């Protein structure tokens, strides 16, 4: 038996995947389980995008591209960043990645040394804790509190920052809590980052999935931030392209030159066919995105209304993404116990909040990126399972 590397000894298998391995096992045994845990739109990729990919393949787009990606996509990304976020980038400041996940890995791994600290929202997407650990760095979770509408509190950041702190992560909108950071909040965070000379990763993958007239602001657009911000975004959520594995990094040229070397040796470049599909996503009609977001809003409203009428659970109405972070503290169970209870008694799978950090204790994440029919069934089952508590 060959020993694993020391860095991997500290990296567990994703708790989310463990749960769904158990779900798959039960399904194989014939148990009817509804899954509300996967962060994936249940819509198909819009047809104009798939047609663009197919046409590119037929026309010979089957060869290597530059490491950064095709110029047509990088130019389209620059136009999008200018129109949507007021940001000016050159195509040479864009790297097309294998989803945002590669962007997370490349951006953290390119700049963190052993012993460096990175401030990570807690709760947060799991990779932001484990990728620093793989690099010998120290992720330090800053709390997102329900009573503060899950807004970032700079006072918490000031308590955590030390001379070893090198980077900070902002997820906006947030996975798993669905919060959209207010402009005033981001302005304070930007001032904090400049004050402490931090490199900031701004994960904006859910920026188009926002409700109730809220607006997304990229922290890169605030004073003093462009030169210290790595913007991560992609196509998986807004365009229902999770399986395409296509995203991008936008950052100043001196940062891009470092990350492009990491990117080159990790993946060479992302799929050329996916890149042409992404061009069509950005340049083509946006009505499919608006239609999908409106359907998500209806589902969000339904789920929050149903949870509000259930025994010993509650939730805040999220302003973005497609998750509800359900408060289960009154049940007396911890997050893992509650998750197992729902699988066993309701045959509904959710994700324990602790999968996203220690501040996720007392919560579970529920995804409403499933059909209304399955949402109705799952809410009925959960309500019944909680009635006797």
XYZ file of C-alpha atoms in Angstrom:
389
model
C 0.000 0.000 0.000
C 1.335 3.416 -0.934
C 1.055 6.206 1.625
C -0.876 9.313 0.676
C 0.863 12.649 0.757
C 0.881 14.579 4.009
C -1.205 17.350 2.465
C -3.996 14.910 1.595
C -4.123 13.468 5.110
C -5.764 16.700 6.253
C -8.309 16.809 3.415
C -11.507 14.788 3.979
C -13.845 13.539 1.298
C -16.651 16.054 0.759
C -19.452 15.528 3.306
C -21.896 16.379 0.537
C -20.670 13.492 -1.595
C -20.795 11.134 1.398
C -24.456 11.943 1.895
C -25.330 11.348 -1.706
C -23.376 8.119 -1.843
C -25.736 6.953 0.912
C -28.714 8.299 -1.026
C -27.616 6.401 -4.137
C -27.324 3.231 -2.067
C -30.876 3.626 -0.746
C -32.205 4.390 -4.213
C -30.579 1.190 -5.477
C -32.515 -0.633 -2.759
C -35.749 0.790 -4.126
C -36.287 3.611 -1.619
C -38.053 6.642 -3.155
C -35.802 9.518 -2.058
C -36.138 13.117 -3.218
C -32.812 14.921 -3.350
C -32.742 18.609 -2.395
C -29.005 18.807 -2.035
C -27.308 19.215 -5.376
C -26.510 22.760 -6.514
C -27.489 22.271 -10.123
C -30.288 23.851 -12.183
C -32.835 21.269 -13.297
C -33.182 23.058 -16.649
C -31.495 22.012 -19.877
C -28.853 24.247 -21.422
C -30.585 26.699 -23.811
C -30.660 25.302 -27.338
C -28.761 28.170 -28.976
C -25.799 27.336 -26.745
C -25.786 23.618 -27.514
C -26.202 24.376 -31.211
C -23.203 26.714 -31.128
C -21.115 23.995 -29.512
C -22.235 21.427 -32.084
C -21.589 23.801 -34.984
C -18.107 24.585 -33.687
C -17.343 20.871 -33.506
C -18.593 20.265 -37.040
C -16.488 23.194 -38.242
C -13.281 21.732 -36.861
C -13.014 23.248 -33.370
C -11.355 20.097 -32.064
C -7.759 21.235 -31.613
C -5.668 22.915 -28.934
C -6.293 26.559 -28.127
C -4.064 28.982 -26.266
C -3.747 28.218 -22.563
C -5.946 31.191 -21.698
C -8.675 30.123 -24.127
C -10.030 31.314 -27.453
C -9.846 35.055 -28.020
C -13.543 35.199 -28.947
C -14.578 34.037 -25.474
C -12.098 36.227 -23.649
C -13.332 39.250 -25.592
C -16.946 38.327 -24.816
C -16.091 38.027 -21.121
C -14.514 41.493 -21.199
C -17.669 42.946 -22.748
C -19.814 41.227 -20.127
C -17.672 42.541 -17.261
C -17.884 46.078 -18.661
C -21.651 46.067 -19.189
C -22.713 44.148 -16.077
C -20.098 45.201 -13.538
C -18.460 48.387 -14.826
C -15.080 46.638 -14.963
C -12.435 47.168 -17.642
C -10.279 44.170 -18.538
C -8.115 43.276 -21.498
C -8.589 39.796 -23.043
C -5.045 39.000 -21.876
C -6.332 39.453 -18.304
C -8.811 36.576 -18.708
C -8.208 32.834 -18.278
C -10.926 30.394 -19.359
C -11.067 27.630 -16.746
C -12.550 24.188 -16.198
C -15.474 25.618 -14.272
C -15.158 27.963 -11.324
C -13.792 24.999 -9.351
C -10.527 25.167 -11.263
C -10.498 28.911 -10.731
C -10.757 28.334 -6.977
C -7.865 25.885 -7.026
C -5.630 27.947 -9.291
C -6.222 31.282 -7.562
C -5.557 29.950 -4.066
C -2.700 27.626 -5.008
C -0.870 30.298 -6.998
C -0.481 32.691 -4.077
C -0.642 30.768 -0.787
C 2.475 29.445 0.919
C 2.567 27.135 3.960
C 1.593 29.118 7.039
C -0.247 31.846 5.136
C -3.769 32.617 6.306
C -6.863 33.162 4.179
C -10.143 34.588 5.493
C -13.063 32.457 4.307
C -16.796 33.035 4.853
C -18.268 30.493 7.256
C -20.502 28.908 6.087
C -18.976 28.733 2.618
C -18.466 26.450 -0.370
C -16.307 23.540 0.817
C -13.349 24.083 -1.533
C -12.463 27.387 0.110
C -11.526 25.519 3.285
C -9.793 22.501 1.761
C -7.721 23.987 -1.076
C -5.774 26.230 1.343
C -5.226 23.205 3.580
C -3.793 21.251 0.638
C -1.312 24.086 0.197
C -0.282 24.100 3.845
C -2.108 27.383 4.419
C -4.629 28.131 7.163
C -8.274 28.913 6.316
C -9.857 31.110 8.994
C -13.633 31.249 8.888
C -15.357 34.584 9.378
C -18.973 34.128 10.491
C -22.029 34.908 8.395
C -24.816 35.299 10.944
C -28.518 34.872 10.326
C -29.369 37.725 12.695
C -27.239 39.986 10.481
C -28.979 38.717 7.330
C -25.742 36.854 6.575
C -23.949 40.111 5.736
C -20.178 40.318 6.220
C -19.256 42.113 9.453
C -15.917 43.922 9.220
C -15.584 43.786 13.009
C -15.343 40.000 12.709
C -12.683 40.371 10.031
C -10.630 42.705 12.218
C -10.647 40.102 15.009
C -9.260 37.438 12.686
C -6.667 39.262 10.575
C -2.998 38.853 11.529
C 0.350 39.653 9.870
C 0.136 36.153 8.318
C -3.175 36.883 6.561
C -2.567 37.087 2.815
C -5.923 36.506 1.123
C -9.658 36.832 1.639
C -12.614 35.174 -0.076
C -15.975 36.831 -0.829
C -18.886 34.779 -2.221
C -21.633 37.006 -3.532
C -24.345 35.783 -3.817
C -23.504 33.140 -1.262
C -23.569 29.377 -1.372
C -24.985 28.019 0.935
C -26.936 30.854 2.589
C -28.197 32.705 -0.506
C -27.260 36.148 0.821
C -26.585 39.077 -1.511
C -24.081 41.497 0.013
C -25.254 45.099 0.191
C -23.240 47.833 -1.534
C -22.468 49.439 1.831
C -21.210 46.109 3.178
C -18.866 45.585 0.245
C -17.547 49.143 0.535
C -16.484 48.421 4.126
C -14.957 45.082 3.131
C -13.019 46.816 0.351
C -11.636 49.370 2.806
C -10.606 46.517 5.100
C -8.826 44.681 2.266
C -6.918 47.799 1.219
C -6.020 48.600 4.821
C -4.499 45.160 5.372
C -3.118 44.737 1.839
C -5.082 41.551 1.160
C -5.528 39.741 -2.130
C -9.267 39.117 -2.567
C -11.037 36.314 -4.416
C -14.533 37.387 -5.487
C -16.639 34.345 -6.422
C -19.571 35.679 -8.448
C -20.961 32.490 -10.016
C -24.522 33.200 -8.780
C -24.585 36.878 -9.772
C -27.435 36.498 -12.281
C -29.645 34.516 -9.898
C -30.930 37.395 -7.761
C -34.460 38.285 -6.667
C -36.654 41.096 -5.371
C -34.891 43.893 -7.214
C -31.581 43.315 -5.465
C -28.395 44.242 -7.323
C -25.072 42.490 -7.499
C -21.933 44.590 -7.065
C -18.480 43.234 -7.842
C -16.032 44.163 -5.107
C -13.418 44.610 -7.860
C -15.217 47.835 -8.853
C -14.647 49.537 -5.478
C -11.764 52.004 -4.956
C -8.388 50.325 -4.632
C -9.771 46.879 -5.398
C -9.172 46.102 -9.066
C -5.446 45.632 -8.540
C -6.009 43.227 -5.649
C -9.081 41.256 -6.782
C -9.364 37.935 -8.598
C -12.869 37.634 -10.058
C -14.184 34.085 -10.521
C -17.292 33.454 -12.597
C -18.722 30.987 -15.057
C -21.702 29.580 -16.878
C -22.862 26.586 -14.833
C -25.584 28.224 -12.762
C -27.033 31.049 -14.883
C -27.002 29.110 -18.155
C -27.632 25.586 -16.786
C -24.216 24.420 -17.994
C -22.898 22.509 -14.964
C -21.639 19.565 -17.014
C -19.841 21.768 -19.523
C -17.145 22.701 -16.967
C -16.457 26.196 -18.233
C -15.676 29.321 -16.226
C -13.178 32.161 -16.145
C -10.767 34.190 -14.066
C -10.436 37.963 -14.471
C -7.541 39.702 -12.756
C -4.713 42.194 -13.329
C -2.055 41.063 -15.793
C 0.625 40.459 -13.159
C -1.687 38.090 -11.265
C -2.901 36.409 -14.445
C 0.675 35.627 -15.508
C 1.184 33.621 -12.311
C -2.159 31.815 -12.458
C -1.781 31.007 -16.146
C 1.365 29.014 -15.371
C -0.532 26.980 -12.776
C -3.476 26.597 -15.167
C -1.156 25.492 -17.994
C 0.347 22.624 -16.023
C -2.925 21.523 -14.405
C -5.268 21.401 -17.432
C -3.482 22.971 -20.472
C -6.799 24.603 -21.443
C -10.500 23.946 -21.076
C -12.647 22.266 -23.734
C -12.679 24.257 -26.966
C -16.249 23.146 -27.697
C -17.379 24.362 -24.275
C -15.675 27.679 -24.953
C -17.677 28.216 -28.133
C -20.849 27.351 -26.245
C -19.905 29.940 -23.626
C -19.500 32.584 -26.342
C -23.076 31.869 -27.430
C -24.229 32.075 -23.807
C -22.815 35.578 -23.373
C -23.584 36.934 -26.833
C -26.946 35.261 -27.439
C -30.445 35.904 -26.043
C -30.661 36.305 -22.268
C -34.390 35.558 -21.962
C -33.741 31.917 -20.948
C -31.787 33.191 -17.945
C -34.582 35.558 -16.914
C -37.181 32.813 -17.332
C -35.161 30.399 -15.200
C -34.626 32.983 -12.462
C -38.356 33.740 -12.372
C -39.102 30.040 -11.949
C -36.541 29.838 -9.154
C -38.208 32.812 -7.465
C -41.573 31.041 -7.486
C -40.005 27.933 -5.999
C -38.146 29.964 -3.378
C -41.354 31.668 -2.298
C -43.170 28.335 -2.087
C -40.437 26.624 -0.061
C -40.032 29.520 2.371
C -43.795 29.711 2.892
C -43.992 25.995 3.613
C -41.005 26.006 5.975
C -42.535 28.953 7.817
C -45.516 26.763 8.673
C -43.525 23.774 9.927
C -42.744 22.665 13.457
C -39.460 23.857 15.018
C -37.762 25.080 11.829
C -37.479 28.486 10.175
C -35.594 30.318 7.445
C -34.785 33.730 6.077
C -35.896 34.407 2.528
C -32.699 34.308 0.434
C -31.957 37.144 -1.965
C -29.948 35.083 -4.421
C -28.747 31.651 -5.618
C -31.170 28.706 -5.264
C -30.729 27.567 -1.680
C -32.610 27.990 1.572
C -30.523 27.761 4.746
C -32.964 26.269 7.222
C -32.577 26.938 10.956
C -33.167 23.656 12.827
C -31.941 24.622 16.307
C -35.333 24.230 17.974
C -35.439 20.551 16.991
C -32.676 19.732 19.469
C -30.768 17.845 16.778
C -27.457 18.832 15.296
C -27.152 19.292 11.548
C -25.956 15.767 10.798
C -28.593 14.164 13.016
C -31.328 16.218 11.376
C -30.101 15.293 7.909
C -30.163 11.592 8.779
C -33.607 12.026 10.331
C -34.989 13.461 7.089
C -33.405 10.733 4.987
C -34.773 8.023 7.270
C -38.210 9.426 8.141
C -39.071 11.679 5.182
C -36.971 10.119 2.429
C -35.705 13.607 1.591
C -31.997 14.401 1.293
C -30.591 17.799 2.276
C -27.062 18.882 3.238
C -26.005 19.524 6.857
C -24.829 23.075 7.379
C -21.613 21.785 8.929
C -20.538 20.631 5.457
C -19.914 24.333 4.809
C -18.074 25.215 8.017
C -18.498 25.185 11.782
C -20.894 28.145 11.708
C -23.258 25.973 9.674
C -24.138 23.996 12.781
C -27.832 24.313 13.542
C -28.733 24.594 9.852
C -29.275 22.491 6.748
C -29.041 23.597 3.135
C -32.003 22.881 0.912
C -31.810 23.399 -2.857
C -34.965 24.376 -4.724
C -33.357 23.712 -8.105
C -35.756 20.798 -8.614
C -39.224 20.523 -10.112
C -42.188 22.080 -8.324
C -43.737 18.619 -8.168
C -40.792 17.273 -6.184
C -40.708 20.379 -4.001
C -44.362 19.867 -3.101
C -43.788 16.197 -2.294
C -40.673 16.910 -0.269
C -42.291 19.717 1.736
C -45.219 17.417 2.576
C -42.833 14.697 3.697
C -40.664 17.033 5.780
C -43.692 18.618 7.445
C -44.977 15.171 8.409
C -41.576 14.073 9.731
C -41.314 17.197 11.909
C -44.872 17.174 13.234
C -44.112 14.670 15.992
C -40.951 16.353 17.288
